[in-house]
Amino acid sequence: MGQTRLFLTAPREQAESIFSVLDAHFEDDGLPISIFEPEEDSGIFQISIYAEDDVDGLERRVRESLADFSPIPPLKREEVPEIDWVSHSLEGLRPVRVGRFLVHGSHDRHLQRIGDIAIEIDAGLAFGTGHHGTTAGCLSVLADILKSEHPRNALDLGTGSAVLAIAIARAARIPVLATDIDPIATEVAASNVRLNRVASLVETHTAPGFHHAVFARKKPFDLIVANILARPLMALAPHMASHITPGGSLVLSGILERQRRAVVAAYGGQGFRHVRTQAREGWVTIHMKR
């Protein structure tokens, strides 16, 4: 199914204000929203929001949410052809190096160095290639944790491509439970686990939240990483507390900088203490301990 892009153009200051309003207004809808400068150093930015259905309804909601802007820049439409955007975008992406971790596609295997913990992730349907600020942030924090701690049992909640589960398994050589709410993501994760030769360590399951018998069987975990979104992370705080060992490390990401305090507060109320926060590209990765 193709998508329709609604977009408008405005000077930087106004564009950033419009983006903030739309981002807050449509946060719960899960609709992709972007802002970029089509021509470098022009000072003119384009804000886009994408939809697959009810475009008229979306346009009406966009106009209503921007009612305080006068005048509203012209809102235009563009039909986006059906393309595997993940595969398309990854064609030109370079490998990502975070500490000892090297996330690469099959065409870049030759770039591995001695001592690298190489993770091969090709284009797929699941989120998490290492290029996004949240995934790279998790890899960076995990690299530091695994230098000073020795977890024996780990959980990657919302695993996506399984890049984080693979990273933990390859670096620490410990069992990792990798779960995702999306069965397609779970299939991709299992394929990547086999590709990276850690199938003996990483077990993949489709499971929403902690509602699956495998959690009771596998807990407690010394290390949990969850790269999801702020609101579901806050809702999961009590479950995280009941599934992690005392002194265990928790790595949370998928969190915008403005959401950091709320997430830390939610976990503070469950007996976690904040260790540090790392920011990348407007997103934060939070390390907490039980």
PDB file of C-alpha atoms in Angstrom:
ATOM      1  CA  MET A   1       0.000   0.000   0.000  1.00  0.00           C
ATOM      2  CA  GLY A   2       1.390   3.407  -0.980  1.00  0.00           C
ATOM      3  CA  GLN A   3       1.551   6.407   1.290  1.00  0.00           C
ATOM      4  CA  THR A   4       0.534  10.038   0.957  1.00  0.00           C
ATOM      5  CA  ARG A   5       2.841  12.761   2.203  1.00  0.00           C
ATOM      6  CA  LEU A   6       1.371  15.994   3.531  1.00  0.00           C
ATOM      7  CA  PHE A   7       4.024  18.669   3.673  1.00  0.00           C
ATOM      8  CA  LEU A   8       4.572  22.387   4.128  1.00  0.00           C
ATOM      9  CA  THR A   9       7.566  24.703   3.897  1.00  0.00           C
ATOM     10  CA  ALA A  10       8.553  27.528   6.251  1.00  0.00           C
ATOM     11  CA  PRO A  11      11.550  29.476   7.571  1.00  0.00           C
ATOM     12  CA  ARG A  12      13.566  27.633  10.197  1.00  0.00           C
ATOM     13  CA  GLU A  13      12.115  29.158  13.374  1.00  0.00           C
ATOM     14  CA  GLN A  14       8.503  28.767  12.253  1.00  0.00           C
ATOM     15  CA  ALA A  15       9.202  25.301  10.833  1.00  0.00           C
ATOM     16  CA  GLU A  16      10.684  24.112  14.133  1.00  0.00           C
ATOM     17  CA  SER A  17       7.641  25.444  16.024  1.00  0.00           C
ATOM     18  CA  ILE A  18       5.274  23.710  13.599  1.00  0.00           C
ATOM     19  CA  PHE A  19       7.223  20.457  13.870  1.00  0.00           C
ATOM     20  CA  SER A  20       7.043  20.579  17.697  1.00  0.00           C
ATOM     21  CA  VAL A  21       3.273  21.087  17.598  1.00  0.00           C
ATOM     22  CA  LEU A  22       2.692  18.274  15.099  1.00  0.00           C
ATOM     23  CA  ASP A  23       5.075  15.922  16.905  1.00  0.00           C
ATOM     24  CA  ALA A  24       3.194  16.419  20.191  1.00  0.00           C
ATOM     25  CA  HIS A  25      -0.253  16.307  18.574  1.00  0.00           C
ATOM     26  CA  PHE A  26       0.328  13.070  16.625  1.00  0.00           C
ATOM     27  CA  GLU A  27       2.638  11.307  19.115  1.00  0.00           C
ATOM     28  CA  ASP A  28       0.028   8.684  20.003  1.00  0.00           C
ATOM     29  CA  ASP A  29      -0.854   8.009  16.338  1.00  0.00           C
ATOM     30  CA  GLY A  30       2.562   6.671  15.438  1.00  0.00           C
ATOM     31  CA  LEU A  31       2.592   8.596  12.142  1.00  0.00           C
ATOM     32  CA  PRO A  32       6.047   9.372  10.700  1.00  0.00           C
ATOM     33  CA  ILE A  33       6.852  13.099  10.913  1.00  0.00           C
ATOM     34  CA  SER A  34      10.060  14.668   9.635  1.00  0.00           C
ATOM     35  CA  ILE A  35      11.735  18.040   9.263  1.00  0.00           C
ATOM     36  CA  PHE A  36      14.651  18.764   6.951  1.00  0.00           C
ATOM     37  CA  GLU A  37      16.322  21.491   4.918  1.00  0.00           C
ATOM     38  CA  PRO A  38      15.944  20.622   1.189  1.00  0.00           C
ATOM     39  CA  GLU A  39      18.693  23.035   0.175  1.00  0.00           C
ATOM     40  CA  GLU A  40      21.659  23.324   2.516  1.00  0.00           C
ATOM     41  CA  ASP A  41      22.085  26.732   4.246  1.00  0.00           C
ATOM     42  CA  SER A  42      18.860  28.058   2.709  1.00  0.00           C
ATOM     43  CA  GLY A  43      17.156  28.531   6.074  1.00  0.00           C
ATOM     44  CA  ILE A  44      13.962  27.064   4.594  1.00  0.00           C
ATOM     45  CA  PHE A  45      12.729  23.783   6.088  1.00  0.00           C
ATOM     46  CA  GLN A  46      10.122  21.251   5.038  1.00  0.00           C
ATOM     47  CA  ILE A  47       7.886  19.409   7.504  1.00  0.00           C
ATOM     48  CA  SER A  48       6.272  16.162   6.322  1.00  0.00           C
ATOM     49  CA  ILE A  49       3.738  13.778   7.807  1.00  0.00           C
ATOM     50  CA  TYR A  50       2.894  10.452   6.163  1.00  0.00           C
ATOM     51  CA  ALA A  51      -0.374   8.492   6.081  1.00  0.00           C
ATOM     52  CA  GLU A  52      -1.689   5.369   4.364  1.00  0.00           C
ATOM     53  CA  ASP A  53      -5.416   6.068   4.729  1.00  0.00           C
ATOM     54  CA  ASP A  54      -7.954   8.813   5.590  1.00  0.00           C
ATOM     55  CA  VAL A  55      -5.705  11.507   4.186  1.00  0.00           C
ATOM     56  CA  ASP A  56      -8.579  14.024   4.182  1.00  0.00           C
ATOM     57  CA  GLY A  57      -9.111  13.408   7.878  1.00  0.00           C
ATOM     58  CA  LEU A  58      -5.397  13.762   8.570  1.00  0.00           C
ATOM     59  CA  GLU A  59      -5.225  17.031   6.632  1.00  0.00           C
ATOM     60  CA  ARG A  60      -8.155  18.383   8.648  1.00  0.00           C
ATOM     61  CA  ARG A  61      -6.430  17.417  11.918  1.00  0.00           C
ATOM     62  CA  VAL A  62      -3.152  19.003  10.800  1.00  0.00           C
ATOM     63  CA  ARG A  63      -4.919  22.271  10.014  1.00  0.00           C
ATOM     64  CA  GLU A  64      -6.763  22.192  13.348  1.00  0.00           C
ATOM     65  CA  SER A  65      -3.545  21.566  15.286  1.00  0.00           C
ATOM     66  CA  LEU A  66      -1.876  24.530  13.534  1.00  0.00           C
ATOM     67  CA  ALA A  67      -4.810  26.918  14.058  1.00  0.00           C
ATOM     68  CA  ASP A  68      -2.639  29.222  16.217  1.00  0.00           C
ATOM     69  CA  PHE A  69      -0.243  29.789  13.318  1.00  0.00           C
ATOM     70  CA  SER A  70      -1.400  32.647  11.140  1.00  0.00           C
ATOM     71  CA  PRO A  71      -1.163  32.326   8.293  1.00  0.00           C
ATOM     72  CA  ILE A  72      -0.574  28.579   7.954  1.00  0.00           C
ATOM     73  CA  PRO A  73       1.930  27.849   5.162  1.00  0.00           C
ATOM     74  CA  PRO A  74       0.306  26.087   2.192  1.00  0.00           C
ATOM     75  CA  LEU A  75      -0.252  22.402   2.958  1.00  0.00           C
ATOM     76  CA  LYS A  76       0.497  20.195  -0.051  1.00  0.00           C
ATOM     77  CA  ARG A  77       0.055  16.519  -0.928  1.00  0.00           C
ATOM     78  CA  GLU A  78       2.330  14.041  -2.661  1.00  0.00           C
ATOM     79  CA  GLU A  79       1.723  10.383  -3.410  1.00  0.00           C
ATOM     80  CA  VAL A  80       4.683   8.276  -2.312  1.00  0.00           C
ATOM     81  CA  PRO A  81       5.273   5.147  -4.440  1.00  0.00           C
ATOM     82  CA  GLU A  82       5.346   1.790  -2.683  1.00  0.00           C
ATOM     83  CA  ILE A  83       9.027   1.087  -2.076  1.00  0.00           C
ATOM     84  CA  ASP A  84      10.877  -1.039   0.448  1.00  0.00           C
ATOM     85  CA  TRP A  85      12.311   2.070   2.071  1.00  0.00           C
ATOM     86  CA  VAL A  86      14.469   0.134   4.521  1.00  0.00           C
ATOM     87  CA  SER A  87      16.273  -1.697   1.725  1.00  0.00           C
ATOM     88  CA  HIS A  88      16.386   1.440  -0.378  1.00  0.00           C
ATOM     89  CA  SER A  89      17.851   3.624   2.353  1.00  0.00           C
ATOM     90  CA  LEU A  90      20.394   1.048   3.513  1.00  0.00           C
ATOM     91  CA  GLU A  91      21.931   0.722   0.065  1.00  0.00           C
ATOM     92  CA  GLY A  92      24.068   3.800   0.678  1.00  0.00           C
ATOM     93  CA  LEU A  93      24.588   3.497   4.430  1.00  0.00           C
ATOM     94  CA  ARG A  94      28.053   2.940   5.752  1.00  0.00           C
ATOM     95  CA  PRO A  95      28.900   0.579   8.616  1.00  0.00           C
ATOM     96  CA  VAL A  96      28.325   1.914  12.127  1.00  0.00           C
ATOM     97  CA  ARG A  97      31.165   1.608  14.622  1.00  0.00           C
ATOM     98  CA  VAL A  98      30.301   2.038  18.316  1.00  0.00           C
ATOM     99  CA  GLY A  99      33.186   1.089  20.589  1.00  0.00           C
ATOM    100  CA  ARG A 100      34.160  -2.471  19.681  1.00  0.00           C
ATOM    101  CA  PHE A 101      30.818  -3.055  17.942  1.00  0.00           C
ATOM    102  CA  LEU A 102      30.722  -2.855  14.151  1.00  0.00           C
ATOM    103  CA  VAL A 103      27.257  -3.072  12.588  1.00  0.00           C
ATOM    104  CA  HIS A 104      27.535  -3.714   8.853  1.00  0.00           C
ATOM    105  CA  GLY A 105      25.810  -5.144   5.815  1.00  0.00           C
ATOM    106  CA  SER A 106      27.014  -8.216   3.957  1.00  0.00           C
ATOM    107  CA  HIS A 107      28.771  -6.029   1.375  1.00  0.00           C
ATOM    108  CA  ASP A 108      31.002  -4.497   4.092  1.00  0.00           C
ATOM    109  CA  ARG A 109      32.342  -7.641   5.762  1.00  0.00           C
ATOM    110  CA  HIS A 110      35.810  -6.760   4.527  1.00  0.00           C
ATOM    111  CA  LEU A 111      35.886  -3.690   6.814  1.00  0.00           C
ATOM    112  CA  GLN A 112      36.098  -5.775   9.995  1.00  0.00           C
ATOM    113  CA  ARG A 113      39.202  -5.187  12.094  1.00  0.00           C
ATOM    114  CA  ILE A 114      40.931  -7.487  14.551  1.00  0.00           C
ATOM    115  CA  GLY A 115      39.122  -7.166  17.863  1.00  0.00           C
ATOM    116  CA  ASP A 116      35.821  -6.010  16.360  1.00  0.00           C
ATOM    117  CA  ILE A 117      32.576  -7.485  17.580  1.00  0.00           C
ATOM    118  CA  ALA A 118      30.991  -7.570  14.129  1.00  0.00           C
ATOM    119  CA  ILE A 119      27.214  -7.734  13.725  1.00  0.00           C
ATOM    120  CA  GLU A 120      25.869  -8.276  10.239  1.00  0.00           C
ATOM    121  CA  ILE A 121      22.434  -6.713   9.685  1.00  0.00           C
ATOM    122  CA  ASP A 122      21.105  -6.358   6.164  1.00  0.00           C
ATOM    123  CA  ALA A 123      18.009  -4.456   5.102  1.00  0.00           C
ATOM    124  CA  GLY A 124      14.850  -5.946   6.525  1.00  0.00           C
ATOM    125  CA  LEU A 125      11.385  -5.146   7.796  1.00  0.00           C
ATOM    126  CA  ALA A 126      12.372  -4.743  11.445  1.00  0.00           C
ATOM    127  CA  PHE A 127      13.606  -1.609  13.175  1.00  0.00           C
ATOM    128  CA  GLY A 128      17.172  -1.414  14.387  1.00  0.00           C
ATOM    129  CA  THR A 129      20.139  -1.255  12.043  1.00  0.00           C
ATOM    130  CA  GLY A 130      22.508   0.650  14.309  1.00  0.00           C
ATOM    131  CA  HIS A 131      22.194   3.838  12.260  1.00  0.00           C
ATOM    132  CA  HIS A 132      19.399   5.354  14.328  1.00  0.00           C
ATOM    133  CA  GLY A 133      20.451   7.402  17.368  1.00  0.00           C
ATOM    134  CA  THR A 134      18.532   5.145  19.750  1.00  0.00           C
ATOM    135  CA  THR A 135      20.177   1.917  18.591  1.00  0.00           C
ATOM    136  CA  ALA A 136      23.652   3.470  18.480  1.00  0.00           C
ATOM    137  CA  GLY A 137      23.064   4.926  21.944  1.00  0.00           C
ATOM    138  CA  CYS A 138      22.120   1.504  23.310  1.00  0.00           C
ATOM    139  CA  LEU A 139      25.231  -0.070  21.785  1.00  0.00           C
ATOM    140  CA  SER A 140      27.421   2.597  23.368  1.00  0.00           C
ATOM    141  CA  VAL A 141      25.903   2.181  26.838  1.00  0.00           C
ATOM    142  CA  LEU A 142      25.982  -1.621  26.549  1.00  0.00           C
ATOM    143  CA  ALA A 143      29.666  -1.500  25.610  1.00  0.00           C
ATOM    144  CA  ASP A 144      30.416   0.409  28.825  1.00  0.00           C
ATOM    145  CA  ILE A 145      28.258  -1.862  30.994  1.00  0.00           C
ATOM    146  CA  LEU A 146      29.874  -5.033  29.661  1.00  0.00           C
ATOM    147  CA  LYS A 147      33.323  -3.654  30.489  1.00  0.00           C
ATOM    148  CA  SER A 148      32.535  -3.306  34.195  1.00  0.00           C
ATOM    149  CA  GLU A 149      29.750  -5.817  34.851  1.00  0.00           C
ATOM    150  CA  HIS A 150      29.377  -9.520  34.255  1.00  0.00           C
ATOM    151  CA  PRO A 151      25.692 -10.267  33.610  1.00  0.00           C
ATOM    152  CA  ARG A 152      24.696 -13.924  33.266  1.00  0.00           C
ATOM    153  CA  ASN A 153      21.207 -13.594  31.779  1.00  0.00           C
ATOM    154  CA  ALA A 154      19.892 -10.792  29.531  1.00  0.00           C
ATOM    155  CA  LEU A 155      16.642  -9.611  27.955  1.00  0.00           C
ATOM    156  CA  ASP A 156      16.223  -7.527  24.789  1.00  0.00           C
ATOM    157  CA  LEU A 157      12.618  -6.297  24.987  1.00  0.00           C
ATOM    158  CA  GLY A 158      11.294  -4.977  21.661  1.00  0.00           C
ATOM    159  CA  THR A 159      14.202  -6.555  19.846  1.00  0.00           C
ATOM    160  CA  GLY A 160      13.403  -5.395  16.268  1.00  0.00           C
ATOM    161  CA  SER A 161      16.299  -6.655  14.148  1.00  0.00           C
ATOM    162  CA  ALA A 162      17.927  -8.278  17.244  1.00  0.00           C
ATOM    163  CA  VAL A 163      21.044  -6.151  16.798  1.00  0.00           C
ATOM    164  CA  LEU A 164      21.218  -5.470  20.562  1.00  0.00           C
ATOM    165  CA  ALA A 165      20.577  -9.090  21.524  1.00  0.00           C
ATOM    166  CA  ILE A 166      23.307 -10.186  19.104  1.00  0.00           C
ATOM    167  CA  ALA A 167      25.667  -7.536  20.499  1.00  0.00           C
ATOM    168  CA  ILE A 168      25.168  -8.800  24.065  1.00  0.00           C
ATOM    169  CA  ALA A 169      25.497 -12.446  23.077  1.00  0.00           C
ATOM    170  CA  ARG A 170      28.664 -11.894  21.078  1.00  0.00           C
ATOM    171  CA  ALA A 171      30.317  -9.602  23.643  1.00  0.00           C
ATOM    172  CA  ALA A 172      29.373 -11.425  26.853  1.00  0.00           C
ATOM    173  CA  ARG A 173      28.674 -14.973  25.591  1.00  0.00           C
ATOM    174  CA  ILE A 174      25.567 -15.229  27.775  1.00  0.00           C
ATOM    175  CA  PRO A 175      21.980 -16.328  27.063  1.00  0.00           C
ATOM    176  CA  VAL A 176      19.704 -13.562  25.777  1.00  0.00           C
ATOM    177  CA  LEU A 177      15.917 -13.608  25.466  1.00  0.00           C
ATOM    178  CA  ALA A 178      14.849 -11.405  22.527  1.00  0.00           C
ATOM    179  CA  THR A 179      11.138 -10.545  22.250  1.00  0.00           C
ATOM    180  CA  ASP A 180       9.018  -8.304  20.066  1.00  0.00           C
ATOM    181  CA  ILE A 181       5.317  -7.562  19.773  1.00  0.00           C
ATOM    182  CA  ASP A 182       5.523  -7.852  15.957  1.00  0.00           C
ATOM    183  CA  PRO A 183       5.755 -11.408  14.553  1.00  0.00           C
ATOM    184  CA  ILE A 184       7.477 -10.130  11.405  1.00  0.00           C
ATOM    185  CA  ALA A 185      10.156  -8.475  13.533  1.00  0.00           C
ATOM    186  CA  THR A 186      10.580 -11.727  15.437  1.00  0.00           C
ATOM    187  CA  GLU A 187      11.129 -13.638  12.183  1.00  0.00           C
ATOM    188  CA  VAL A 188      13.722 -11.084  11.055  1.00  0.00           C
ATOM    189  CA  ALA A 189      15.372 -11.221  14.473  1.00  0.00           C
ATOM    190  CA  ALA A 190      15.612 -15.021  14.363  1.00  0.00           C
ATOM    191  CA  SER A 191      17.126 -14.863  10.875  1.00  0.00           C
ATOM    192  CA  ASN A 192      19.733 -12.315  12.004  1.00  0.00           C
ATOM    193  CA  VAL A 193      20.541 -14.407  15.070  1.00  0.00           C
ATOM    194  CA  ARG A 194      21.272 -17.400  12.832  1.00  0.00           C
ATOM    195  CA  LEU A 195      23.263 -15.247  10.398  1.00  0.00           C
ATOM    196  CA  ASN A 196      25.471 -14.017  13.236  1.00  0.00           C
ATOM    197  CA  ARG A 197      25.962 -17.554  14.636  1.00  0.00           C
ATOM    198  CA  VAL A 198      24.511 -16.910  18.098  1.00  0.00           C
ATOM    199  CA  ALA A 199      21.413 -19.130  17.828  1.00  0.00           C
ATOM    200  CA  SER A 200      22.715 -21.216  20.750  1.00  0.00           C
ATOM    201  CA  LEU A 201      22.596 -18.103  22.960  1.00  0.00           C
ATOM    202  CA  VAL A 202      19.695 -15.970  21.694  1.00  0.00           C
ATOM    203  CA  GLU A 203      16.102 -17.187  21.982  1.00  0.00           C
ATOM    204  CA  THR A 204      13.466 -15.187  20.069  1.00  0.00           C
ATOM    205  CA  HIS A 205       9.742 -14.965  20.872  1.00  0.00           C
ATOM    206  CA  THR A 206       6.748 -12.884  19.809  1.00  0.00           C
ATOM    207  CA  ALA A 207       5.386 -11.425  23.042  1.00  0.00           C
ATOM    208  CA  PRO A 208       3.542  -8.195  23.933  1.00  0.00           C
ATOM    209  CA  GLY A 209       5.054  -6.640  27.044  1.00  0.00           C
ATOM    210  CA  PHE A 210       5.748  -9.306  29.657  1.00  0.00           C
ATOM    211  CA  HIS A 211       2.639 -11.380  28.876  1.00  0.00           C
ATOM    212  CA  HIS A 212       4.263 -14.644  27.838  1.00  0.00           C
ATOM    213  CA  ALA A 213       5.202 -17.752  29.799  1.00  0.00           C
ATOM    214  CA  VAL A 214       8.805 -17.471  28.609  1.00  0.00           C
ATOM    215  CA  PHE A 215       9.424 -14.515  30.954  1.00  0.00           C
ATOM    216  CA  ALA A 216       8.520 -16.519  34.049  1.00  0.00           C
ATOM    217  CA  ARG A 217      10.769 -19.310  32.802  1.00  0.00           C
ATOM    218  CA  LYS A 218      13.763 -17.092  32.012  1.00  0.00           C
ATOM    219  CA  LYS A 219      13.708 -14.458  34.780  1.00  0.00           C
ATOM    220  CA  PRO A 220      15.374 -12.881  36.656  1.00  0.00           C
ATOM    221  CA  PHE A 221      17.617 -10.944  34.280  1.00  0.00           C
ATOM    222  CA  ASP A 222      20.888  -9.210  35.230  1.00  0.00           C
ATOM    223  CA  LEU A 223      20.649  -6.978  32.165  1.00  0.00           C
ATOM    224  CA  ILE A 224      17.582  -5.661  30.355  1.00  0.00           C
ATOM    225  CA  VAL A 225      17.670  -3.436  27.278  1.00  0.00           C
ATOM    226  CA  ALA A 226      14.463  -1.942  25.892  1.00  0.00           C
ATOM    227  CA  ASN A 227      14.585   0.335  22.859  1.00  0.00           C
ATOM    228  CA  ILE A 228      10.884   1.089  22.455  1.00  0.00           C
ATOM    229  CA  LEU A 229       9.109   4.414  23.147  1.00  0.00           C
ATOM    230  CA  ALA A 230       8.747   6.531  26.281  1.00  0.00           C
ATOM    231  CA  ARG A 231       5.090   5.887  27.108  1.00  0.00           C
ATOM    232  CA  PRO A 232       5.148   2.081  26.887  1.00  0.00           C
ATOM    233  CA  LEU A 233       8.453   2.105  28.778  1.00  0.00           C
ATOM    234  CA  MET A 234       6.851   4.028  31.647  1.00  0.00           C
ATOM    235  CA  ALA A 235       3.891   1.641  31.692  1.00  0.00           C
ATOM    236  CA  LEU A 236       6.292  -1.325  31.866  1.00  0.00           C
ATOM    237  CA  ALA A 237       8.274   0.018  34.852  1.00  0.00           C
ATOM    238  CA  PRO A 238       6.621  -2.275  37.483  1.00  0.00           C
ATOM    239  CA  HIS A 239       7.174  -5.338  35.268  1.00  0.00           C
ATOM    240  CA  MET A 240      10.805  -4.366  34.680  1.00  0.00           C
ATOM    241  CA  ALA A 241      11.297  -4.152  38.452  1.00  0.00           C
ATOM    242  CA  SER A 242       9.865  -7.633  39.005  1.00  0.00           C
ATOM    243  CA  HIS A 243      11.980  -9.241  36.287  1.00  0.00           C
ATOM    244  CA  ILE A 244      15.431  -7.806  37.028  1.00  0.00           C
ATOM    245  CA  THR A 245      17.895  -8.892  39.709  1.00  0.00           C
ATOM    246  CA  PRO A 246      18.918  -6.528  42.553  1.00  0.00           C
ATOM    247  CA  GLY A 247      21.874  -4.568  41.182  1.00  0.00           C
ATOM    248  CA  GLY A 248      20.930  -5.427  37.613  1.00  0.00           C
ATOM    249  CA  SER A 249      21.371  -2.878  34.816  1.00  0.00           C
ATOM    250  CA  LEU A 250      18.505  -1.480  32.767  1.00  0.00           C
ATOM    251  CA  VAL A 251      19.108   0.288  29.432  1.00  0.00           C
ATOM    252  CA  LEU A 252      16.151   2.293  28.111  1.00  0.00           C
ATOM    253  CA  SER A 253      15.922   4.089  24.763  1.00  0.00           C
ATOM    254  CA  GLY A 254      13.477   5.296  22.138  1.00  0.00           C
ATOM    255  CA  ILE A 255      13.091   8.358  24.379  1.00  0.00           C
ATOM    256  CA  LEU A 256      13.108  11.971  23.228  1.00  0.00           C
ATOM    257  CA  GLU A 257      15.198  14.397  25.276  1.00  0.00           C
ATOM    258  CA  ARG A 258      12.058  16.161  26.553  1.00  0.00           C
ATOM    259  CA  GLN A 259      10.679  12.824  27.849  1.00  0.00           C
ATOM    260  CA  ARG A 260      13.753  11.894  29.875  1.00  0.00           C
ATOM    261  CA  ARG A 261      12.634  13.232  33.270  1.00  0.00           C
ATOM    262  CA  ALA A 262       9.259  11.492  33.118  1.00  0.00           C
ATOM    263  CA  VAL A 263      10.873   8.142  32.294  1.00  0.00           C
ATOM    264  CA  VAL A 264      13.496   8.478  35.050  1.00  0.00           C
ATOM    265  CA  ALA A 265      10.762   9.407  37.540  1.00  0.00           C
ATOM    266  CA  ALA A 266       8.639   6.384  36.570  1.00  0.00           C
ATOM    267  CA  TYR A 267      11.542   4.029  37.205  1.00  0.00           C
ATOM    268  CA  GLY A 268      12.710   5.871  40.305  1.00  0.00           C
ATOM    269  CA  GLY A 269       9.328   5.048  41.790  1.00  0.00           C
ATOM    270  CA  GLN A 270      10.063   1.354  41.224  1.00  0.00           C
ATOM    271  CA  GLY A 271      13.368   1.347  43.077  1.00  0.00           C
ATOM    272  CA  PHE A 272      15.731   2.114  40.183  1.00  0.00           C
ATOM    273  CA  ARG A 273      18.489   4.695  40.441  1.00  0.00           C
ATOM    274  CA  HIS A 274      19.729   6.749  37.513  1.00  0.00           C
ATOM    275  CA  VAL A 275      23.324   6.032  36.484  1.00  0.00           C
ATOM    276  CA  ARG A 276      23.712   8.175  33.380  1.00  0.00           C
ATOM    277  CA  THR A 277      22.008   9.471  30.263  1.00  0.00           C
ATOM    278  CA  GLN A 278      23.571   9.592  26.803  1.00  0.00           C
ATOM    279  CA  ALA A 279      22.099  11.867  24.131  1.00  0.00           C
ATOM    280  CA  ARG A 280      22.298  11.282  20.365  1.00  0.00           C
ATOM    281  CA  GLU A 281      20.431  13.084  17.580  1.00  0.00           C
ATOM    282  CA  GLY A 282      17.667  14.357  19.876  1.00  0.00           C
ATOM    283  CA  TRP A 283      17.149  10.949  21.515  1.00  0.00           C
ATOM    284  CA  VAL A 284      18.434   9.702  24.856  1.00  0.00           C
ATOM    285  CA  THR A 285      19.550   6.342  26.191  1.00  0.00           C
ATOM    286  CA  ILE A 286      19.174   5.952  29.946  1.00  0.00           C
ATOM    287  CA  HIS A 287      21.179   3.564  32.143  1.00  0.00           C
ATOM    288  CA  MET A 288      19.520   2.699  35.468  1.00  0.00           C
ATOM    289  CA  LYS A 289      20.231   0.096  38.166  1.00  0.00           C
ATOM    290  CA  ARG A 290      17.836  -1.773  40.392  1.00  0.00           C
TER     291      ARG A 290
END
